[in-house]
Amino acid sequence: MYYIEKTLEISAAHYLNLSYRSKCENLHGHNWKIVVFCKSETLDADGMVVDFTHIKKIVKGQLDHKCLNDVLDCNPTAENIARWIADRIPFCYRVSVQESEGNKAIYEK
């Protein structure tokens, strides 16, 4: 089994639609730290599981310097962001999304 891990940082804003009152209902931003994990039993014709550049295009290209509410079709919690990323990257089995020090969500398929 081959494993790869790609760590990225993005800056993005969001606001949460919650069932209770919270300051997070207001538009605010984070410098997100995202770690993408992929695995495959075989390598592609180029000798890769997934090209790191492909992962960067998906994550940074679609999320960096954006309002995540305008990109995701769900409430942009760290948990939902992790799943959104995992669903778009081939061979991805785990994504970690850290919105601030001490606050991290992990999604595994």
mmCIF file of N, CA and C in Angstrom:
data_model
loop_
_atom_site.group_PDB
_atom_site.id
_atom_site.type_symbol
_atom_site.label_atom_id
_atom_site.label_comp_id
_atom_site.label_asym_id
_atom_site.label_seq_id
_atom_site.Cartn_x
_atom_site.Cartn_y
_atom_site.Cartn_z
ATOM 1 N N MET A 1 0.860 -1.186 0.000
ATOM 2 C CA MET A 1 0.000 0.000 0.000
ATOM 3 C C MET A 1 0.897 1.238 0.000
ATOM 4 N N TYR A 2 0.541 2.197 -0.841
ATOM 5 C CA TYR A 2 1.245 3.480 -0.901
ATOM 6 C C TYR A 2 0.392 4.535 -0.208
ATOM 7 N N TYR A 3 1.037 5.394 0.553
ATOM 8 C CA TYR A 3 0.343 6.468 1.262
ATOM 9 C C TYR A 3 1.010 7.794 0.923
ATOM 10 N N ILE A 4 0.205 8.828 0.752
ATOM 11 C CA ILE A 4 0.740 10.185 0.626
ATOM 12 C C ILE A 4 -0.017 11.102 1.578
ATOM 13 N N GLU A 5 0.632 12.191 1.906
ATOM 14 C CA GLU A 5 0.048 13.195 2.798
ATOM 15 C C GLU A 5 0.432 14.564 2.259
ATOM 16 N N LYS A 6 -0.546 15.432 2.107
ATOM 17 C CA LYS A 6 -0.312 16.798 1.606
ATOM 18 C C LYS A 6 -0.873 17.777 2.623
ATOM 19 N N THR A 7 -0.028 18.691 3.101
ATOM 20 C CA THR A 7 -0.438 19.716 4.053
ATOM 21 C C THR A 7 -0.518 21.051 3.329
ATOM 22 N N LEU A 8 -1.628 21.759 3.541
ATOM 23 C CA LEU A 8 -1.840 23.057 2.908
ATOM 24 C C LEU A 8 -2.371 24.040 3.937
ATOM 25 N N GLU A 9 -2.184 25.308 3.655
ATOM 26 C CA GLU A 9 -2.809 26.361 4.442
ATOM 27 C C GLU A 9 -3.595 27.251 3.499
ATOM 28 N N ILE A 10 -4.798 27.586 3.935
ATOM 29 C CA ILE A 10 -5.624 28.514 3.166
ATOM 30 C C ILE A 10 -6.169 29.578 4.112
ATOM 31 N N SER A 11 -6.519 30.691 3.548
ATOM 32 C CA SER A 11 -7.230 31.738 4.276
ATOM 33 C C SER A 11 -8.617 31.814 3.672
ATOM 34 N N ALA A 12 -9.630 31.693 4.514
ATOM 35 C CA ALA A 12 -10.995 31.721 4.008
ATOM 36 C C ALA A 12 -11.941 32.176 5.107
ATOM 37 N N ALA A 13 -13.047 32.751 4.682
ATOM 38 C CA ALA A 13 -14.075 33.225 5.604
ATOM 39 C C ALA A 13 -15.270 32.276 5.568
ATOM 40 N N HIS A 14 -16.065 32.340 6.611
ATOM 41 C CA HIS A 14 -17.327 31.602 6.657
ATOM 42 C C HIS A 14 -18.180 32.155 7.781
ATOM 43 N N TYR A 15 -19.413 31.751 7.780
ATOM 44 C CA TYR A 15 -20.312 31.971 8.909
ATOM 45 C C TYR A 15 -21.129 30.706 9.040
ATOM 46 N N LEU A 16 -21.530 30.413 10.258
ATOM 47 C CA LEU A 16 -22.244 29.160 10.509
ATOM 48 C C LEU A 16 -23.719 29.413 10.769
ATOM 49 N N ASN A 17 -24.542 28.547 10.250
ATOM 50 C CA ASN A 17 -25.976 28.553 10.532
ATOM 51 C C ASN A 17 -26.215 27.512 11.618
ATOM 52 N N LEU A 18 -26.443 27.975 12.828
ATOM 53 C CA LEU A 18 -26.527 27.086 13.984
ATOM 54 C C LEU A 18 -27.915 27.092 14.611
ATOM 55 N N SER A 19 -28.175 26.083 15.410
ATOM 56 C CA SER A 19 -29.469 25.980 16.097
ATOM 57 C C SER A 19 -29.461 26.747 17.419
ATOM 58 N N TYR A 20 -28.395 27.468 17.697
ATOM 59 C CA TYR A 20 -28.252 28.252 18.926
ATOM 60 C C TYR A 20 -27.498 29.533 18.601
ATOM 61 N N ARG A 21 -27.580 30.512 19.457
ATOM 62 C CA ARG A 21 -26.902 31.795 19.251
ATOM 63 C C ARG A 21 -25.398 31.617 19.438
ATOM 64 N N SER A 22 -24.623 32.178 18.527
ATOM 65 C CA SER A 22 -23.172 32.056 18.596
ATOM 66 C C SER A 22 -22.531 33.194 17.820
ATOM 67 N N LYS A 23 -21.365 33.621 18.281
ATOM 68 C CA LYS A 23 -20.632 34.641 17.523
ATOM 69 C C LYS A 23 -20.201 34.113 16.154
ATOM 70 N N CYS A 24 -20.178 32.792 15.994
ATOM 71 C CA CYS A 24 -19.782 32.188 14.719
ATOM 72 C C CYS A 24 -20.852 32.331 13.644
ATOM 73 N N GLU A 25 -22.018 32.860 14.006
ATOM 74 C CA GLU A 25 -23.048 33.152 13.011
ATOM 75 C C GLU A 25 -22.670 34.376 12.178
ATOM 76 N N ASN A 26 -21.714 35.155 12.674
ATOM 77 C CA ASN A 26 -21.230 36.329 11.958
ATOM 78 C C ASN A 26 -20.089 35.929 11.023
ATOM 79 N N LEU A 27 -19.984 36.621 9.903
ATOM 80 C CA LEU A 27 -18.903 36.376 8.965
ATOM 81 C C LEU A 27 -17.566 36.598 9.669
ATOM 82 N N HIS A 28 -16.680 35.612 9.553
ATOM 83 C CA HIS A 28 -15.348 35.708 10.137
ATOM 84 C C HIS A 28 -14.409 34.799 9.355
ATOM 85 N N GLY A 29 -13.110 34.947 9.572
ATOM 86 C CA GLY A 29 -12.149 34.171 8.804
ATOM 87 C C GLY A 29 -11.186 33.393 9.668
ATOM 88 N N HIS A 30 -10.533 32.451 9.022
ATOM 89 C CA HIS A 30 -9.509 31.633 9.666
ATOM 90 C C HIS A 30 -8.357 31.430 8.689
ATOM 91 N N ASN A 31 -7.198 31.126 9.228
ATOM 92 C CA ASN A 31 -6.096 30.579 8.447
ATOM 93 C C ASN A 31 -6.126 29.080 8.715
ATOM 94 N N TRP A 32 -6.765 28.369 7.807
ATOM 95 C CA TRP A 32 -7.024 26.948 7.973
ATOM 96 C C TRP A 32 -5.784 26.123 7.641
ATOM 97 N N LYS A 33 -5.531 25.088 8.426
ATOM 98 C CA LYS A 33 -4.482 24.119 8.117
ATOM 99 C C LYS A 33 -5.191 22.820 7.733
ATOM 100 N N ILE A 34 -4.923 22.351 6.524
ATOM 101 C CA ILE A 34 -5.613 21.182 5.983
ATOM 102 C C ILE A 34 -4.576 20.120 5.641
ATOM 103 N N VAL A 35 -4.849 18.896 6.062
ATOM 104 C CA VAL A 35 -3.979 17.774 5.725
ATOM 105 C C VAL A 35 -4.827 16.729 5.004
ATOM 106 N N VAL A 36 -4.384 16.360 3.809
ATOM 107 C CA VAL A 36 -5.089 15.391 2.970
ATOM 108 C C VAL A 36 -4.266 14.102 2.936
ATOM 109 N N PHE A 37 -4.926 12.984 3.188
ATOM 110 C CA PHE A 37 -4.286 11.668 3.191
ATOM 111 C C PHE A 37 -4.900 10.819 2.081
ATOM 112 N N CYS A 38 -4.053 10.230 1.231
ATOM 113 C CA CYS A 38 -4.517 9.356 0.156
ATOM 114 C C CYS A 38 -3.740 8.049 0.209
ATOM 115 N N LYS A 39 -4.369 6.991 -0.317
ATOM 116 C CA LYS A 39 -3.673 5.700 -0.369
ATOM 117 C C LYS A 39 -4.145 4.922 -1.583
ATOM 118 N N SER A 40 -3.252 4.050 -2.067
ATOM 119 C CA SER A 40 -3.579 3.196 -3.196
ATOM 120 C C SER A 40 -2.642 1.992 -3.186
ATOM 121 N N GLU A 41 -3.159 0.877 -3.636
ATOM 122 C CA GLU A 41 -2.328 -0.319 -3.757
ATOM 123 C C GLU A 41 -1.422 -0.253 -4.973
ATOM 124 N N THR A 42 -1.773 0.598 -5.925
ATOM 125 C CA THR A 42 -0.976 0.727 -7.140
ATOM 126 C C THR A 42 -0.671 2.198 -7.409
ATOM 127 N N LEU A 43 0.316 2.419 -8.234
ATOM 128 C CA LEU A 43 0.673 3.775 -8.651
ATOM 129 C C LEU A 43 0.186 4.006 -10.077
ATOM 130 N N ASP A 44 -0.063 5.257 -10.406
ATOM 131 C CA ASP A 44 -0.481 5.565 -11.774
ATOM 132 C C ASP A 44 0.716 5.462 -12.730
ATOM 133 N N ALA A 45 0.490 5.770 -13.977
ATOM 134 C CA ALA A 45 1.537 5.652 -14.989
ATOM 135 C C ALA A 45 2.740 6.549 -14.705
ATOM 136 N N ASP A 46 2.525 7.597 -13.899
ATOM 137 C CA ASP A 46 3.615 8.513 -13.543
ATOM 138 C C ASP A 46 4.304 8.129 -12.242
ATOM 139 N N GLY A 47 3.860 7.030 -11.622
ATOM 140 C CA GLY A 47 4.478 6.578 -10.377
ATOM 141 C C GLY A 47 3.952 7.280 -9.143
ATOM 142 N N MET A 48 2.699 7.746 -9.203
ATOM 143 C CA MET A 48 2.101 8.483 -8.085
ATOM 144 C C MET A 48 0.777 7.871 -7.654
ATOM 145 N N VAL A 49 0.421 8.132 -6.386
ATOM 146 C CA VAL A 49 -0.936 7.846 -5.908
ATOM 147 C C VAL A 49 -1.841 8.936 -6.462
ATOM 148 N N VAL A 50 -1.546 10.167 -6.110
ATOM 149 C CA VAL A 50 -2.207 11.365 -6.636
ATOM 150 C C VAL A 50 -1.139 12.446 -6.696
ATOM 151 N N ASP A 51 -1.106 13.192 -7.762
ATOM 152 C CA ASP A 51 -0.147 14.281 -7.889
ATOM 153 C C ASP A 51 -0.456 15.339 -6.824
ATOM 154 N N PHE A 52 0.569 15.737 -6.070
ATOM 155 C CA PHE A 52 0.377 16.758 -5.032
ATOM 156 C C PHE A 52 -0.200 18.046 -5.620
ATOM 157 N N THR A 53 0.177 18.363 -6.846
ATOM 158 C CA THR A 53 -0.336 19.565 -7.501
ATOM 159 C C THR A 53 -1.844 19.467 -7.724
ATOM 160 N N HIS A 54 -2.333 18.278 -8.013
ATOM 161 C CA HIS A 54 -3.766 18.072 -8.204
ATOM 162 C C HIS A 54 -4.519 18.363 -6.905
ATOM 163 N N ILE A 55 -3.974 17.893 -5.800
ATOM 164 C CA ILE A 55 -4.593 18.150 -4.494
ATOM 165 C C ILE A 55 -4.602 19.655 -4.213
ATOM 166 N N LYS A 56 -3.489 20.311 -4.488
ATOM 167 C CA LYS A 56 -3.394 21.754 -4.256
ATOM 168 C C LYS A 56 -4.403 22.525 -5.098
ATOM 169 N N LYS A 57 -4.573 22.116 -6.365
ATOM 170 C CA LYS A 57 -5.539 22.800 -7.239
ATOM 171 C C LYS A 57 -6.952 22.704 -6.678
ATOM 172 N N ILE A 58 -7.311 21.547 -6.167
ATOM 173 C CA ILE A 58 -8.657 21.367 -5.634
ATOM 174 C C ILE A 58 -8.850 22.195 -4.367
ATOM 175 N N VAL A 59 -7.922 22.075 -3.433
ATOM 176 C CA VAL A 59 -8.095 22.735 -2.133
ATOM 177 C C VAL A 59 -7.871 24.241 -2.254
ATOM 178 N N LYS A 60 -6.697 24.637 -2.671
ATOM 179 C CA LYS A 60 -6.410 26.072 -2.752
ATOM 180 C C LYS A 60 -7.216 26.740 -3.862
ATOM 181 N N GLY A 61 -7.314 26.069 -4.994
ATOM 182 C CA GLY A 61 -8.005 26.651 -6.134
ATOM 183 C C GLY A 61 -9.470 26.940 -5.877
ATOM 184 N N GLN A 62 -10.109 26.112 -5.058
ATOM 185 C CA GLN A 62 -11.540 26.284 -4.829
ATOM 186 C C GLN A 62 -11.885 26.926 -3.483
ATOM 187 N N LEU A 63 -10.947 26.900 -2.521
ATOM 188 C CA LEU A 63 -11.295 27.383 -1.175
ATOM 189 C C LEU A 63 -10.497 28.597 -0.702
ATOM 190 N N ASP A 64 -9.282 28.789 -1.190
ATOM 191 C CA ASP A 64 -8.422 29.854 -0.665
ATOM 192 C C ASP A 64 -8.962 31.234 -1.029
ATOM 193 N N HIS A 65 -9.018 32.102 -0.031
ATOM 194 C CA HIS A 65 -9.495 33.475 -0.168
ATOM 195 C C HIS A 65 -10.925 33.543 -0.697
ATOM 196 N N LYS A 66 -11.747 32.640 -0.221
ATOM 197 C CA LYS A 66 -13.162 32.607 -0.592
ATOM 198 C C LYS A 66 -14.019 32.668 0.668
ATOM 199 N N CYS A 67 -15.285 32.974 0.463
ATOM 200 C CA CYS A 67 -16.286 32.786 1.513
ATOM 201 C C CYS A 67 -16.809 31.369 1.313
ATOM 202 N N LEU A 68 -16.533 30.501 2.262
ATOM 203 C CA LEU A 68 -16.851 29.078 2.100
ATOM 204 C C LEU A 68 -18.346 28.832 1.970
ATOM 205 N N ASN A 69 -19.171 29.721 2.479
ATOM 206 C CA ASN A 69 -20.618 29.590 2.320
ATOM 207 C C ASN A 69 -21.020 29.678 0.850
ATOM 208 N N ASP A 70 -20.204 30.359 0.037
ATOM 209 C CA ASP A 70 -20.491 30.496 -1.385
ATOM 210 C C ASP A 70 -19.986 29.302 -2.200
ATOM 211 N N VAL A 71 -19.144 28.467 -1.606
ATOM 212 C CA VAL A 71 -18.535 27.345 -2.316
ATOM 213 C C VAL A 71 -19.187 26.016 -1.927
ATOM 214 N N LEU A 72 -19.334 25.781 -0.651
ATOM 215 C CA LEU A 72 -19.891 24.513 -0.173
ATOM 216 C C LEU A 72 -21.410 24.542 -0.225
ATOM 217 N N ASP A 73 -22.004 23.392 -0.450
ATOM 218 C CA ASP A 73 -23.461 23.283 -0.476
ATOM 219 C C ASP A 73 -24.005 22.793 0.869
ATOM 220 N N CYS A 74 -23.263 23.105 1.937
ATOM 221 C CA CYS A 74 -23.654 22.714 3.290
ATOM 222 C C CYS A 74 -23.147 23.765 4.266
ATOM 223 N N ASN A 75 -23.526 23.643 5.527
ATOM 224 C CA ASN A 75 -23.028 24.532 6.573
ATOM 225 C C ASN A 75 -21.516 24.320 6.684
ATOM 226 N N PRO A 76 -20.691 25.353 6.466
ATOM 227 C CA PRO A 76 -19.250 25.162 6.354
ATOM 228 C C PRO A 76 -18.530 25.010 7.708
ATOM 229 N N THR A 77 -18.927 23.990 8.449
ATOM 230 C CA THR A 77 -18.198 23.639 9.662
ATOM 231 C C THR A 77 -16.892 22.955 9.260
ATOM 232 N N ALA A 78 -15.954 22.853 10.171
ATOM 233 C CA ALA A 78 -14.699 22.161 9.877
ATOM 234 C C ALA A 78 -14.972 20.717 9.465
ATOM 235 N N GLU A 79 -15.954 20.088 10.105
ATOM 236 C CA GLU A 79 -16.316 18.708 9.776
ATOM 237 C C GLU A 79 -16.812 18.597 8.336
ATOM 238 N N ASN A 80 -17.700 19.503 7.941
ATOM 239 C CA ASN A 80 -18.237 19.467 6.579
ATOM 240 C C ASN A 80 -17.188 19.835 5.535
ATOM 241 N N ILE A 81 -16.288 20.735 5.880
ATOM 242 C CA ILE A 81 -15.208 21.091 4.958
ATOM 243 C C ILE A 81 -14.318 19.879 4.713
ATOM 244 N N ALA A 82 -14.001 19.145 5.770
ATOM 245 C CA ALA A 82 -13.162 17.948 5.638
ATOM 246 C C ALA A 82 -13.811 16.938 4.698
ATOM 247 N N ARG A 83 -15.093 16.701 4.870
ATOM 248 C CA ARG A 83 -15.778 15.735 3.992
ATOM 249 C C ARG A 83 -15.844 16.248 2.558
ATOM 250 N N TRP A 84 -16.118 17.528 2.380
ATOM 251 C CA TRP A 84 -16.191 18.125 1.044
ATOM 252 C C TRP A 84 -14.876 17.904 0.294
ATOM 253 N N ILE A 85 -13.761 18.119 0.977
ATOM 254 C CA ILE A 85 -12.447 17.916 0.357
ATOM 255 C C ILE A 85 -12.239 16.440 0.023
ATOM 256 N N ALA A 86 -12.514 15.566 0.990
ATOM 257 C CA ALA A 86 -12.299 14.124 0.783
ATOM 258 C C ALA A 86 -13.094 13.595 -0.402
ATOM 259 N N ASP A 87 -14.281 14.127 -0.610
ATOM 260 C CA ASP A 87 -15.140 13.662 -1.704
ATOM 261 C C ASP A 87 -14.634 14.085 -3.081
ATOM 262 N N ARG A 88 -13.702 15.019 -3.142
ATOM 263 C CA ARG A 88 -13.246 15.554 -4.421
ATOM 264 C C ARG A 88 -11.847 15.099 -4.826
ATOM 265 N N ILE A 89 -11.149 14.415 -3.945
ATOM 266 C CA ILE A 89 -9.774 14.014 -4.228
ATOM 267 C C ILE A 89 -9.702 12.494 -4.395
ATOM 268 N N PRO A 90 -9.184 12.038 -5.520
ATOM 269 C CA PRO A 90 -9.084 10.595 -5.746
ATOM 270 C C PRO A 90 -8.221 9.907 -4.683
ATOM 271 N N PHE A 91 -8.645 8.735 -4.279
ATOM 272 C CA PHE A 91 -7.929 7.893 -3.320
ATOM 273 C C PHE A 91 -7.799 8.516 -1.933
ATOM 274 N N CYS A 92 -8.524 9.581 -1.663
ATOM 275 C CA CYS A 92 -8.471 10.225 -0.354
ATOM 276 C C CYS A 92 -9.285 9.396 0.638
ATOM 277 N N TYR A 93 -8.679 9.109 1.791
ATOM 278 C CA TYR A 93 -9.378 8.359 2.824
ATOM 279 C C TYR A 93 -9.496 9.119 4.133
ATOM 280 N N ARG A 94 -8.783 10.253 4.239
ATOM 281 C CA ARG A 94 -8.822 11.023 5.485
ATOM 282 C C ARG A 94 -8.443 12.472 5.198
ATOM 283 N N VAL A 95 -9.140 13.405 5.875
ATOM 284 C CA VAL A 95 -8.806 14.829 5.789
ATOM 285 C C VAL A 95 -8.909 15.424 7.184
ATOM 286 N N SER A 96 -7.905 16.204 7.535
ATOM 287 C CA SER A 96 -7.896 16.936 8.800
ATOM 288 C C SER A 96 -8.019 18.423 8.477
ATOM 289 N N VAL A 97 -8.936 19.106 9.163
ATOM 290 C CA VAL A 97 -9.139 20.542 8.964
ATOM 291 C C VAL A 97 -9.024 21.230 10.317
ATOM 292 N N GLN A 98 -8.014 22.081 10.449
ATOM 293 C CA GLN A 98 -7.798 22.841 11.685
ATOM 294 C C GLN A 98 -8.126 24.293 11.410
ATOM 295 N N GLU A 99 -9.146 24.815 12.113
ATOM 296 C CA GLU A 99 -9.528 26.204 11.882
ATOM 297 C C GLU A 99 -8.778 27.160 12.789
ATOM 298 N N SER A 100 -8.316 26.695 13.931
ATOM 299 C CA SER A 100 -7.514 27.498 14.840
ATOM 300 C C SER A 100 -6.788 26.546 15.789
ATOM 301 N N GLU A 101 -5.830 27.056 16.503
ATOM 302 C CA GLU A 101 -5.064 26.230 17.441
ATOM 303 C C GLU A 101 -6.007 25.530 18.413
ATOM 304 N N GLY A 102 -5.932 24.223 18.438
ATOM 305 C CA GLY A 102 -6.763 23.451 19.360
ATOM 306 C C GLY A 102 -8.123 23.054 18.821
ATOM 307 N N ASN A 103 -8.491 23.512 17.612
ATOM 308 C CA ASN A 103 -9.798 23.184 17.023
ATOM 309 C C ASN A 103 -9.598 22.510 15.673
ATOM 310 N N LYS A 104 -9.766 21.179 15.665
ATOM 311 C CA LYS A 104 -9.502 20.391 14.464
ATOM 312 C C LYS A 104 -10.623 19.375 14.284
ATOM 313 N N ALA A 105 -11.013 19.172 13.030
ATOM 314 C CA ALA A 105 -11.988 18.135 12.691
ATOM 315 C C ALA A 105 -11.310 17.166 11.740
ATOM 316 N N ILE A 106 -11.647 15.882 11.871
ATOM 317 C CA ILE A 106 -11.085 14.849 11.015
ATOM 318 C C ILE A 106 -12.231 14.051 10.416
ATOM 319 N N TYR A 107 -12.153 13.849 9.105
ATOM 320 C CA TYR A 107 -13.133 13.002 8.417
ATOM 321 C C TYR A 107 -12.383 11.836 7.806
ATOM 322 N N GLU A 108 -12.903 10.630 8.030
ATOM 323 C CA GLU A 108 -12.343 9.425 7.417
ATOM 324 C C GLU A 108 -13.449 8.687 6.683
ATOM 325 N N LYS A 109 -13.105 8.189 5.511
ATOM 326 C CA LYS A 109 -14.057 7.393 4.721
ATOM 327 C C LYS A 109 -14.066 5.983 5.244
#
